[in-house]
Coordinates of C-alpha atoms and ligand atoms in Angstrom, one line a residue:
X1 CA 98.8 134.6 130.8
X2 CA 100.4 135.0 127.6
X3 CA 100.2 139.3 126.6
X4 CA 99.2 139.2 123.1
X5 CA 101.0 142.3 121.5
X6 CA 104.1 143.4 123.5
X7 CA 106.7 145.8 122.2
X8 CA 109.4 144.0 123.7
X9 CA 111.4 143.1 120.8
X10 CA 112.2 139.9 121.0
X11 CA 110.7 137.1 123.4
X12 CA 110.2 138.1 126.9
X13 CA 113.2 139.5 128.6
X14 CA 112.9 138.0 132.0
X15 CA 110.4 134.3 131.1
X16 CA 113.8 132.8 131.4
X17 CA 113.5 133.1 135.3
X18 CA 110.4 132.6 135.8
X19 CA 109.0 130.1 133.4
X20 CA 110.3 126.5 133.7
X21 CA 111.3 124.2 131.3
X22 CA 107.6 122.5 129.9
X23 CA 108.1 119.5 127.6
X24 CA 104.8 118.0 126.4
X25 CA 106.0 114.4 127.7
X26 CA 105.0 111.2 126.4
X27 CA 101.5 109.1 126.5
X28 CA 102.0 106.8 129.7
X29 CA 103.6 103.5 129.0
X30 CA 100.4 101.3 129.9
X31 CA 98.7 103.1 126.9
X32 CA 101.3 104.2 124.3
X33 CA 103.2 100.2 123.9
X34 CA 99.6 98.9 123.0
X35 CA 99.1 100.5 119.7
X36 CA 101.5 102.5 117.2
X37 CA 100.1 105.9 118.0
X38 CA 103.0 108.6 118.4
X39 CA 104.0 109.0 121.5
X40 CA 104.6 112.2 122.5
X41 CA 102.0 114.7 123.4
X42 CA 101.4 118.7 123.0
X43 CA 101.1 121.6 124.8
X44 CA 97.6 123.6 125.0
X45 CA 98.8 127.0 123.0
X46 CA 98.6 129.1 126.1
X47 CA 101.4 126.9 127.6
X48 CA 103.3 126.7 123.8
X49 CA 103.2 130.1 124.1
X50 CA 104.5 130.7 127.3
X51 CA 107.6 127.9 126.7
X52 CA 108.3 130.7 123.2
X53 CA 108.5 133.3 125.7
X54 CA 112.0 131.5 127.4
X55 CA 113.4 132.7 123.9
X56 CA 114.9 135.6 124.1
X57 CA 117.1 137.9 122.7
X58 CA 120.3 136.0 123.4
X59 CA 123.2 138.2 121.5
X60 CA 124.9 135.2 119.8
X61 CA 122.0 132.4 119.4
X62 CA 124.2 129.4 119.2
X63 CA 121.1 127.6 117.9
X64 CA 121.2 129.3 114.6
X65 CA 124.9 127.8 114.0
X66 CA 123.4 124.3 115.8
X67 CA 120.8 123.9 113.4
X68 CA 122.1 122.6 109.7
X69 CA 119.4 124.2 108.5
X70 CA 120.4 127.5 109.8
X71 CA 116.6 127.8 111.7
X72 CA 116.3 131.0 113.8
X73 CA 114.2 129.8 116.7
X74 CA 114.6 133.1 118.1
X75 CA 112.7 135.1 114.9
X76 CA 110.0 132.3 114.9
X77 CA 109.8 131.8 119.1
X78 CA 109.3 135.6 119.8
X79 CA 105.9 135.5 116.8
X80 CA 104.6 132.3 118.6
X81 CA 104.8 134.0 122.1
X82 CA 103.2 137.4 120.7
X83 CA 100.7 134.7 119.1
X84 CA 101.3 135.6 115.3
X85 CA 101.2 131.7 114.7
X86 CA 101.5 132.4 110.7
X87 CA 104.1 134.8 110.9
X88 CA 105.6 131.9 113.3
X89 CA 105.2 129.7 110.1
X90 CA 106.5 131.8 108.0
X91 CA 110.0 132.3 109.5
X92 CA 110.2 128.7 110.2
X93 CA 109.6 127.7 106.5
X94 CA 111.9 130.2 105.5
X95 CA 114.7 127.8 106.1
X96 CA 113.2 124.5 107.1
X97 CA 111.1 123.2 104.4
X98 CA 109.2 120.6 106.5
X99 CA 109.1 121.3 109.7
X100 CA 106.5 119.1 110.7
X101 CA 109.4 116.3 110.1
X102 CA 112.1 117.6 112.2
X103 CA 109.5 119.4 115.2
X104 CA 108.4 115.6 115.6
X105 CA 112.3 113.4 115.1
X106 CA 115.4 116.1 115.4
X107 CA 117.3 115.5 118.4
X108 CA 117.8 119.2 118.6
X109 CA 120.9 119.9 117.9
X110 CA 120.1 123.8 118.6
X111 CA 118.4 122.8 122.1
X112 CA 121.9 121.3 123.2
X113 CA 123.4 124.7 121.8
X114 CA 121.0 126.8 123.7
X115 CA 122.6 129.5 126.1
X116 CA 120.1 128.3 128.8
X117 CA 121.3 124.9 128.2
X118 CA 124.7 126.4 129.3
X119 CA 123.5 128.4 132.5
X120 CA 120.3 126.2 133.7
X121 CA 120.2 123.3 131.0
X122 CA 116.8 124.1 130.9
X123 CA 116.7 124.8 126.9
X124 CA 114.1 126.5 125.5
X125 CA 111.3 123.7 123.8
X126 CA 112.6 124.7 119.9
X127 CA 111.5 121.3 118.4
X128 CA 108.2 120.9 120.3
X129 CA 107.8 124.8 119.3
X130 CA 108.7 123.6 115.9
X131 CA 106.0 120.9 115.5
X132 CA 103.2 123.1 117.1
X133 CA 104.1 125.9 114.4
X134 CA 103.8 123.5 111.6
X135 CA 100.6 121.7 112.6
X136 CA 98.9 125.1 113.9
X137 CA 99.3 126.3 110.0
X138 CA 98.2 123.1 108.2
X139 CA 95.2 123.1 110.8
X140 CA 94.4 126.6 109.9
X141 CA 95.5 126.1 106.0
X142 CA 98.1 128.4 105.5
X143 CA 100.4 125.6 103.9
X144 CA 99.0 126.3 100.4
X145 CA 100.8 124.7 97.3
X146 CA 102.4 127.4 95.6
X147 CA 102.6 127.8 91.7
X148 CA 106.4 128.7 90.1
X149 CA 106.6 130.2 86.6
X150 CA 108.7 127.2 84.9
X151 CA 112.3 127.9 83.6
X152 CA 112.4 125.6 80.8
X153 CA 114.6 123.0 82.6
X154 CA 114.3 119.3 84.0
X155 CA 116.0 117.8 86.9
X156 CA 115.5 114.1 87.8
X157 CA 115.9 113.3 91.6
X158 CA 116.6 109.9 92.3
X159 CA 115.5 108.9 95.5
X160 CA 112.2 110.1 97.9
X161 CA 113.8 110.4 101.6
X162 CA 114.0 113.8 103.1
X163 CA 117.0 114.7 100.8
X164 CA 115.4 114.1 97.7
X165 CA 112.2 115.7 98.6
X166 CA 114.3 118.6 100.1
X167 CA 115.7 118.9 96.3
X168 CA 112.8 118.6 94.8
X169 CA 111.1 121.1 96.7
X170 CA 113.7 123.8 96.2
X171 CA 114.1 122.7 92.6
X172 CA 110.6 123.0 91.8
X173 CA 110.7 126.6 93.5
X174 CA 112.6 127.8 91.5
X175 CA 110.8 126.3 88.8
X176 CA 112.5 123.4 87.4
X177 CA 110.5 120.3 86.5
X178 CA 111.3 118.0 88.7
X179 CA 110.7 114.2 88.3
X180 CA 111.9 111.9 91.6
X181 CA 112.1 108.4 91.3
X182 CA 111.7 106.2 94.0
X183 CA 112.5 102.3 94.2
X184 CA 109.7 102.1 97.0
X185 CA 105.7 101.8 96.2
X186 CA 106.0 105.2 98.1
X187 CA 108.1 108.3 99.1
X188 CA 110.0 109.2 102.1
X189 CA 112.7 107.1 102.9
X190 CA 113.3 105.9 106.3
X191 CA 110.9 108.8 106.9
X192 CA 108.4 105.9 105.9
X193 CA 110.5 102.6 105.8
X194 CA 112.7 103.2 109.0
X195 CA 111.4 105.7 112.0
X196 CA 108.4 104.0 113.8
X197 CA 104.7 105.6 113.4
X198 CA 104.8 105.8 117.1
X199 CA 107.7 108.8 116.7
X200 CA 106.2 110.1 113.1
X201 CA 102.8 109.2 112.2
X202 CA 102.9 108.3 108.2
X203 CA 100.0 110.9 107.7
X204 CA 102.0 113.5 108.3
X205 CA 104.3 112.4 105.1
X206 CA 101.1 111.8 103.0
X207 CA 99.8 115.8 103.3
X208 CA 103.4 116.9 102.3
X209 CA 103.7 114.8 99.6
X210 CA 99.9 115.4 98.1
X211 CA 101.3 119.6 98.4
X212 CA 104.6 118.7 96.5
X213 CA 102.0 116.5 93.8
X214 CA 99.8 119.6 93.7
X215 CA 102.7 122.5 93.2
X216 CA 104.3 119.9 90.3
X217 CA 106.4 117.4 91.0
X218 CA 105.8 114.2 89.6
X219 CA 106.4 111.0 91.7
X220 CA 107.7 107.7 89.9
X221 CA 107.5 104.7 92.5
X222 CA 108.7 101.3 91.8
X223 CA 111.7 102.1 89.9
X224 CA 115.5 101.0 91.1
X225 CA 117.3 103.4 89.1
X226 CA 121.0 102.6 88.4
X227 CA 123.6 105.1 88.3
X228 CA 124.6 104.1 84.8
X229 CA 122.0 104.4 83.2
X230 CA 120.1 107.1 84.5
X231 CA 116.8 108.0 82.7
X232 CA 116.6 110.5 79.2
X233 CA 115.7 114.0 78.7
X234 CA 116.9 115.5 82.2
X235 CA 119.3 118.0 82.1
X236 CA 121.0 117.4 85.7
X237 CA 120.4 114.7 88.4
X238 CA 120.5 114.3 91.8
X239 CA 121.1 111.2 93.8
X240 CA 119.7 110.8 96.7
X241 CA 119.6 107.0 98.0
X242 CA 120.7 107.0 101.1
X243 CA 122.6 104.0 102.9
X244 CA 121.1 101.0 101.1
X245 CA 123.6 98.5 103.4
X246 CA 123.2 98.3 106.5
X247 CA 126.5 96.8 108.5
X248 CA 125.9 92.7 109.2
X249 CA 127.5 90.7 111.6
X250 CA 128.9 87.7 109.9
X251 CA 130.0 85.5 112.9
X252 CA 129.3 81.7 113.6
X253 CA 125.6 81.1 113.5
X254 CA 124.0 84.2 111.5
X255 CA 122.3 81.5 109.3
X256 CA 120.1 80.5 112.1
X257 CA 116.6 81.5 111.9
X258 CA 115.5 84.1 114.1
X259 CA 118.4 87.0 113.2
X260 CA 117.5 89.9 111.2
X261 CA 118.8 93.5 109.9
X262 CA 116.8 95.7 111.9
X263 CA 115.2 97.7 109.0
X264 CA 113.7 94.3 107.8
X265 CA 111.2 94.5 111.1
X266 CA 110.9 98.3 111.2
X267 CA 110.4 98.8 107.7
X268 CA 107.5 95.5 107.5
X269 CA 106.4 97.2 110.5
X270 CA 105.4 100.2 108.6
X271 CA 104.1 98.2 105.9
X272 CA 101.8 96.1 107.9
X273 CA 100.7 99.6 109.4
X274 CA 99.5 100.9 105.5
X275 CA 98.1 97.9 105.4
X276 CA 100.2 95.6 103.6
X277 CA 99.8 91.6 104.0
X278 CA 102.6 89.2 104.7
X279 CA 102.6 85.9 104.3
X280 CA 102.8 83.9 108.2
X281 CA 106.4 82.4 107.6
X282 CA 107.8 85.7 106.4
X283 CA 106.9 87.9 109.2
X284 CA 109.3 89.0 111.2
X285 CA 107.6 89.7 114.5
X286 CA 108.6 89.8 118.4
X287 CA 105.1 88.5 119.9
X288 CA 106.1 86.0 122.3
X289 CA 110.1 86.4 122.3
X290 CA 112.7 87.0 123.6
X291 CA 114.6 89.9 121.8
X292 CA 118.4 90.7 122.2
X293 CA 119.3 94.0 120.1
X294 CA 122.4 94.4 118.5
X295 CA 123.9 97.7 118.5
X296 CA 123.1 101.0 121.0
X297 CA 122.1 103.5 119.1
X298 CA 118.8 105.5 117.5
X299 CA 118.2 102.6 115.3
X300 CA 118.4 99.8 118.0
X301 CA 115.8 102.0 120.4
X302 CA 113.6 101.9 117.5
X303 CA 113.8 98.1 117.4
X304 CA 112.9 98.2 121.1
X305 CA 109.7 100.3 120.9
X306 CA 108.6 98.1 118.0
X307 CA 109.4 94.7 119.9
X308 CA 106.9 96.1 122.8
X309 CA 104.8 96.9 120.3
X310 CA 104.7 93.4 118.7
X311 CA 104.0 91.7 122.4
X312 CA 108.1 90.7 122.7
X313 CA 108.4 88.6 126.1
X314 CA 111.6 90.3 127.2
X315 CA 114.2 92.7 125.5
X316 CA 118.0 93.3 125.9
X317 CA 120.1 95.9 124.1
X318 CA 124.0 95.4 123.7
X319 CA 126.9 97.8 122.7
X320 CA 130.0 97.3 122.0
X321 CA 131.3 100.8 122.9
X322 CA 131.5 101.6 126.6
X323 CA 128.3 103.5 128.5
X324 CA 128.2 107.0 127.6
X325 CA 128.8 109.9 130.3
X326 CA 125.6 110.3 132.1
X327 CA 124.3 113.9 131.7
X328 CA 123.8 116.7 131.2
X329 CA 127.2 117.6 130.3
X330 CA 130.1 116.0 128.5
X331 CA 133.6 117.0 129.0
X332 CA 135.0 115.6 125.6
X333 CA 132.3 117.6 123.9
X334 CA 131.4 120.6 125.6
X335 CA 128.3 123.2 125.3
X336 CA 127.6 124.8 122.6
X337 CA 128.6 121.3 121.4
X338 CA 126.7 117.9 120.9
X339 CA 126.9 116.2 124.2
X340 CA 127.8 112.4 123.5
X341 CA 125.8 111.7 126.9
X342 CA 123.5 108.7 127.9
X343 CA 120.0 109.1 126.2
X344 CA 116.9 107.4 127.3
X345 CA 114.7 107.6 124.9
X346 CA 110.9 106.5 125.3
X347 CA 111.2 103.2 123.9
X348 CA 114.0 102.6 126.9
X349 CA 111.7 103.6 129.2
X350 CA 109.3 100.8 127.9
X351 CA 111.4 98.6 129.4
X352 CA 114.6 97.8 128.4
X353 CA 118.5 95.6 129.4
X354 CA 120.7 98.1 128.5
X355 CA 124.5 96.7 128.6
X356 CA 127.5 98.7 127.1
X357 CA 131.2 96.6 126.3
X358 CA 129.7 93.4 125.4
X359 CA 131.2 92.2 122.2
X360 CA 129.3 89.3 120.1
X361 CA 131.1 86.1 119.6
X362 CA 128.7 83.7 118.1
X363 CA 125.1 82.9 117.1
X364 CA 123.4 79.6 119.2
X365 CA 120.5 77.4 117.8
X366 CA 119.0 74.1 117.5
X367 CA 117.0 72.7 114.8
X368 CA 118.5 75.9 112.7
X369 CA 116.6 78.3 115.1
X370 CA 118.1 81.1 116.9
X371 CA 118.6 80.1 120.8
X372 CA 120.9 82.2 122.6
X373 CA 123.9 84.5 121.4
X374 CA 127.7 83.8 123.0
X375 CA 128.8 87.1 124.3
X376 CA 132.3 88.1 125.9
X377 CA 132.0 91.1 128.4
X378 CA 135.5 93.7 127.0
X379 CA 137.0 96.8 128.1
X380 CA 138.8 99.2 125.6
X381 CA 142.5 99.8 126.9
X382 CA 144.4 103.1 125.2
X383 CA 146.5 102.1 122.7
X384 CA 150.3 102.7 123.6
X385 CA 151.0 103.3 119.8
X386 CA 148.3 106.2 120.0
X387 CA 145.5 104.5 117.5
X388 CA 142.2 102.8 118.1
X389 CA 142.1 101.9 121.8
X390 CA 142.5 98.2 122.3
X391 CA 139.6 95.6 123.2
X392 CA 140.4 93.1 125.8
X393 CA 138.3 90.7 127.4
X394 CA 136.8 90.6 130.9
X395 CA 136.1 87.2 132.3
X396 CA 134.6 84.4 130.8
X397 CA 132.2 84.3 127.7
X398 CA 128.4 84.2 128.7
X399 CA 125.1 82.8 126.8
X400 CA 122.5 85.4 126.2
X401 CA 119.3 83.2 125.6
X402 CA 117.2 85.0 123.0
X403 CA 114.9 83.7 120.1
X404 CA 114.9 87.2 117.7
X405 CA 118.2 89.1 117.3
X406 CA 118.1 92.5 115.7
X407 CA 121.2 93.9 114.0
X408 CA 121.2 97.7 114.3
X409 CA 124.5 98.2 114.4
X410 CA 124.5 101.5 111.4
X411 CA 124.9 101.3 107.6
X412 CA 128.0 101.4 105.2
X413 CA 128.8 104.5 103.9
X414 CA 127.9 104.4 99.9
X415 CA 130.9 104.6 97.5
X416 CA 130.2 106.2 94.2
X417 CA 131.8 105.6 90.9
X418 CA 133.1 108.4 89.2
X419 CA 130.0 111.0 88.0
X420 CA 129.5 113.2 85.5
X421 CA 129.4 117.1 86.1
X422 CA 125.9 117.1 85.9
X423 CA 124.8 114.8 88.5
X424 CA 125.1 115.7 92.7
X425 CA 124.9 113.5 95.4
X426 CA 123.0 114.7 98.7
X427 CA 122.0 113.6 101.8
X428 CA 123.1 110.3 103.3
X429 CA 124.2 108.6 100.0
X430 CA 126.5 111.4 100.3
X431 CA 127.9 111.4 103.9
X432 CA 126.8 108.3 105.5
X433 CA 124.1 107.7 107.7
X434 CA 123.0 110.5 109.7
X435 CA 120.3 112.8 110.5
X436 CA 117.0 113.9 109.0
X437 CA 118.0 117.6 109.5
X438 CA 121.0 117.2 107.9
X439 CA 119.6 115.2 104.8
X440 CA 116.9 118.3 104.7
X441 CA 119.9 121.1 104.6
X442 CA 122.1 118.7 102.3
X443 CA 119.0 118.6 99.6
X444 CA 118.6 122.3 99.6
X445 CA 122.5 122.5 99.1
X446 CA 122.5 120.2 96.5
X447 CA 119.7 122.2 94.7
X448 CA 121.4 125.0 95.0
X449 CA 124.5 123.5 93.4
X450 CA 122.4 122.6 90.3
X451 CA 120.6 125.9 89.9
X452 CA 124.3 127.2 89.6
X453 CA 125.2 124.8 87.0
X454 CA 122.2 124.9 84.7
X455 CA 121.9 128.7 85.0
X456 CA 125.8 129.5 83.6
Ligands
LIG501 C1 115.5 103.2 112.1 C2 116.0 104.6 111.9 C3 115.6 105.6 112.7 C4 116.0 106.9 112.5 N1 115.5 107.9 113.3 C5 115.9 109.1 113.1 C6 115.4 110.2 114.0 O1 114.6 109.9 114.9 N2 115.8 111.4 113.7 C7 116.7 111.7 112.7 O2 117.0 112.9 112.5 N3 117.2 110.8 111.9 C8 116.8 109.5 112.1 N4 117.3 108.5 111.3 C9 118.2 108.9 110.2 C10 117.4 109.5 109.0 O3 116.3 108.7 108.8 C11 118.3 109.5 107.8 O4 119.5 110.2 108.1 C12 117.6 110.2 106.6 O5 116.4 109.6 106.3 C13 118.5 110.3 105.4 O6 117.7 110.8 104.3 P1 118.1 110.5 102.8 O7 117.0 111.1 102.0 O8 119.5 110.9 102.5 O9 118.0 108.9 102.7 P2 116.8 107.9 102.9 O10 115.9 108.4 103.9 O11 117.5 106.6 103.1 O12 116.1 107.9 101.5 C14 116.7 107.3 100.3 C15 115.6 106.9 99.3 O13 116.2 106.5 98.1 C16 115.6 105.4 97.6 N5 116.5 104.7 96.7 C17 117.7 104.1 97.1 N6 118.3 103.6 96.0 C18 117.5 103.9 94.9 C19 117.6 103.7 93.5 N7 118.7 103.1 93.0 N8 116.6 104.1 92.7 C20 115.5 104.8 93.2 N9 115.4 105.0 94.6 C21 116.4 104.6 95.4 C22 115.2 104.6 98.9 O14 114.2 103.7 98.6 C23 114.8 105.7 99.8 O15 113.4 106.0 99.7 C24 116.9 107.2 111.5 C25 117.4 106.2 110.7 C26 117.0 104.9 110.9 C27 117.5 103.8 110.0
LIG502 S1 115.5 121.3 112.8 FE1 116.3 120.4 114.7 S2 118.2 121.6 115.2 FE2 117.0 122.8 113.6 S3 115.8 124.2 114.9 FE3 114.5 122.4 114.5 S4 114.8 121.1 116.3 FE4 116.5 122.6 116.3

């Protein structure tokens, strides 16, 4: 039992030792690949409650400085555990506008930085904390749009992913008029267009943008904006358009049919989800195939879960870079660090080939359709002039036979021409792909950067 009202001041002292580690977990695999559901579960409140009480009052919470956001799991832990859920809220909103995004997609950066992650690695649940916060107040309708006295001023925000709507948000609070402009028939970014349904259910970006609508900022979809000729009557600007190219692999063979970026399946995949139609010949769907991913990371795993999803016949991921450190703990990168350790993540667990030092040498087909991929098995040697360590090659080539190839191999970091003072860049179209968390903090940054300006 959970006590309702204890004077302890902050978490319970001793849960640490006697409550274990509780993650929700996800739906079981024979359930969750059928549909596009999200996948992980929640706690009943009497066992969310009792994870917040692991929280305690630390000294030095690492988490605050782990967070980009600067959230203080500690503040918002010990209300949930003494079951003031809106006070819980309340600290969590104070720095983390939408919480019910990152509770649902950040890897927890402050989990990793957690003292128990030190001493026991059994963090406390922060992000699953987080999530059960934000849904337990727009259950009980304490997320209310809030209505600023206006300043007088206009910002345009170009671009509807977390960092714009992080800008906006902050902007509008402190009552600028804020326009945002999206090039997509609707906002959020890869919020919408990238991360699966079954890790953040699209709903859950349709209520926070109907509360941004309703407290005043307007939404202007279907509109590519260029950066030279940005539209009239706005004072100051912010760009916020991510990582619009995503790295190719230009070898023999990427003309065949059959070979595709991986946002063009995970972002149709969304679309067919709100219901869009594609014509036959242009969807790009695993049903019956054999899949062979192209790059290890967040991005490829996503491509995996989706290829399930679509009734794929088989599916093999390749990296180029060798097999991370198996956890919990990296020696390169130590606690209260972000360790660079091997993560299985639910789509792996799906079912998955996972090789590491496979480089890609060429694209097979017949009849211009994708058949196989030539790959050449590599090791990475330290470089006796002290650079990038060297690739050399192990053996002989191999054929990979595969009729879909994904390229998720990360995006080019965007290069901007020369601005004027009054527009900012945040986000990833600032510093290259990267998290949702770190777009969020970036906007607010940003905003912050143009209140300065426009109130000299
Ligand atoms: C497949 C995938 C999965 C991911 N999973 C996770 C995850 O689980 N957790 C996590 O933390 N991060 C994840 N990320 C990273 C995360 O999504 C990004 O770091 C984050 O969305 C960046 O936010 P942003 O607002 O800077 O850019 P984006 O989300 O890319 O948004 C940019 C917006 O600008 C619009 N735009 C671009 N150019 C223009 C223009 N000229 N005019 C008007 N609009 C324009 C775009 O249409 C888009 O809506 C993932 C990324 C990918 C690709
Ligand atoms: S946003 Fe991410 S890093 Fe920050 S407190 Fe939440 S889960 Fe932790």
């Amino acid at each position: 039992m959970v006590p309702a009202n204890d004077s302890i001041s902050m978490g319970n002292p001793k849960a640490f030792l006697t409550v274990p580690r509780k993650e929700a977990g996800y739906r079981p695999i024979n359930d969750r690949i059928y549909d596009f559901g999200e996948v992980e579960q929640t706690l009943n409140s009497s066992d969310r409650r009792q994870q917040a009480s692991r929280c305690m009052d630390c000294g030095v919470p690492f988490c605050h400085w782990a967070c980009p956001l600067g959230n203080k799991p500690p503040e918002w832990n010990d209300a949930l555990y003494r079951g003031d859920w809106e006070m819980a809220y309340r600290l969590l909103n104070a720095t983390n506008p939408f919480p019910e995004f990152t509770g649902r997609i950040c890897p927890a950066l402050c989990e990793k930085a957690c003292i128990l992650n030190l001493t026991e690695h059994e963090p406390t649940t922060n992000r699953e904390d987080e999530v059960a916060i934000a849904e337990h107040a727009f259950k009980e309708n304490y997320v209310r749009a809030q209505q600023t006295e206006r300043n007088g001023h206009s910002v345009a925000v170009i671009g509807a992913g977390p960092a714009g709507l992080a800008a906006a948000n902050e902007l509008n609070h402190r009552g600028y008029s804020v326009t945002v402009y999206e090039a997509n028939e609707s906002a959020g970014g890869l919020l919408r267009y990238g991360i699966p349904n079954f890790k953040l259910n699209k709903s859950v970006i349709d209520r926070r943008i109907a509360l941004l609508e309703e407290e005043g900022i307007r939404f202007v979809y279907g509109e590519h904006i260029s950066t030279d000729a940005l539209p009239e009557g706005f004072e100051a600007y912010v760009l916020a358009t991510g990582t619009p190219d995503a790295r190719d692999l230009k070898i023999p063979g990427r003309e065949l049919k059959g070979i595709h970026l991986a946002l063009e399946m995970l972002a149709q995949q969304n679309r067919v989800l709100a219901g869009m139609e594609f014509a036959k010949e242009d969807l790009v769907n695993a049903r019956g195939k054999d899949v062979l991913v192209i790059g290890g990371g967040d991005t490829g795993s996503d491509c995996i879960g989706t290829a399930h999803r679509q009734g794929c016949r088989s599916v093999t991921q390749i990296e180029i870079m060798p097999r991370p450190v198996d956890g919990p703990e990296d020696p390169q990168n130590p606690w209260p660090n972000w360790p660079r350790t091997l993560k299985t993540t639910s789509s792996h667990e799906e079912g998955c080939v996972r090789r590491w030092n496979i480089n890609t040498l060429e694209f097979l087909g017949e009849d211009g359709k994708l058949t196989g991929v030539r790959v050449q098995e590599i090791a990475w040697q330290p470089n006796p002039d002290g650079g990038r360590p060297l690739m050399v090659e192990k053996g002989e080539p191999e054929i990979i036979k595969a009729d879909m190839v994904l390229l998720a191999m990360g995006f080019l970091k965007p290069q901007h021409p020369e601005l004027p003072s009054n527009v900012f860049v945040a986000g990833d179209a600032a510093s290259g792909a990267s998290l949702v968390v770190r777009a969020l903090a970036s906007g607010i940054k940003v905003a912050e950067a143009v209140d300065a300006f426009l109130s000299r």
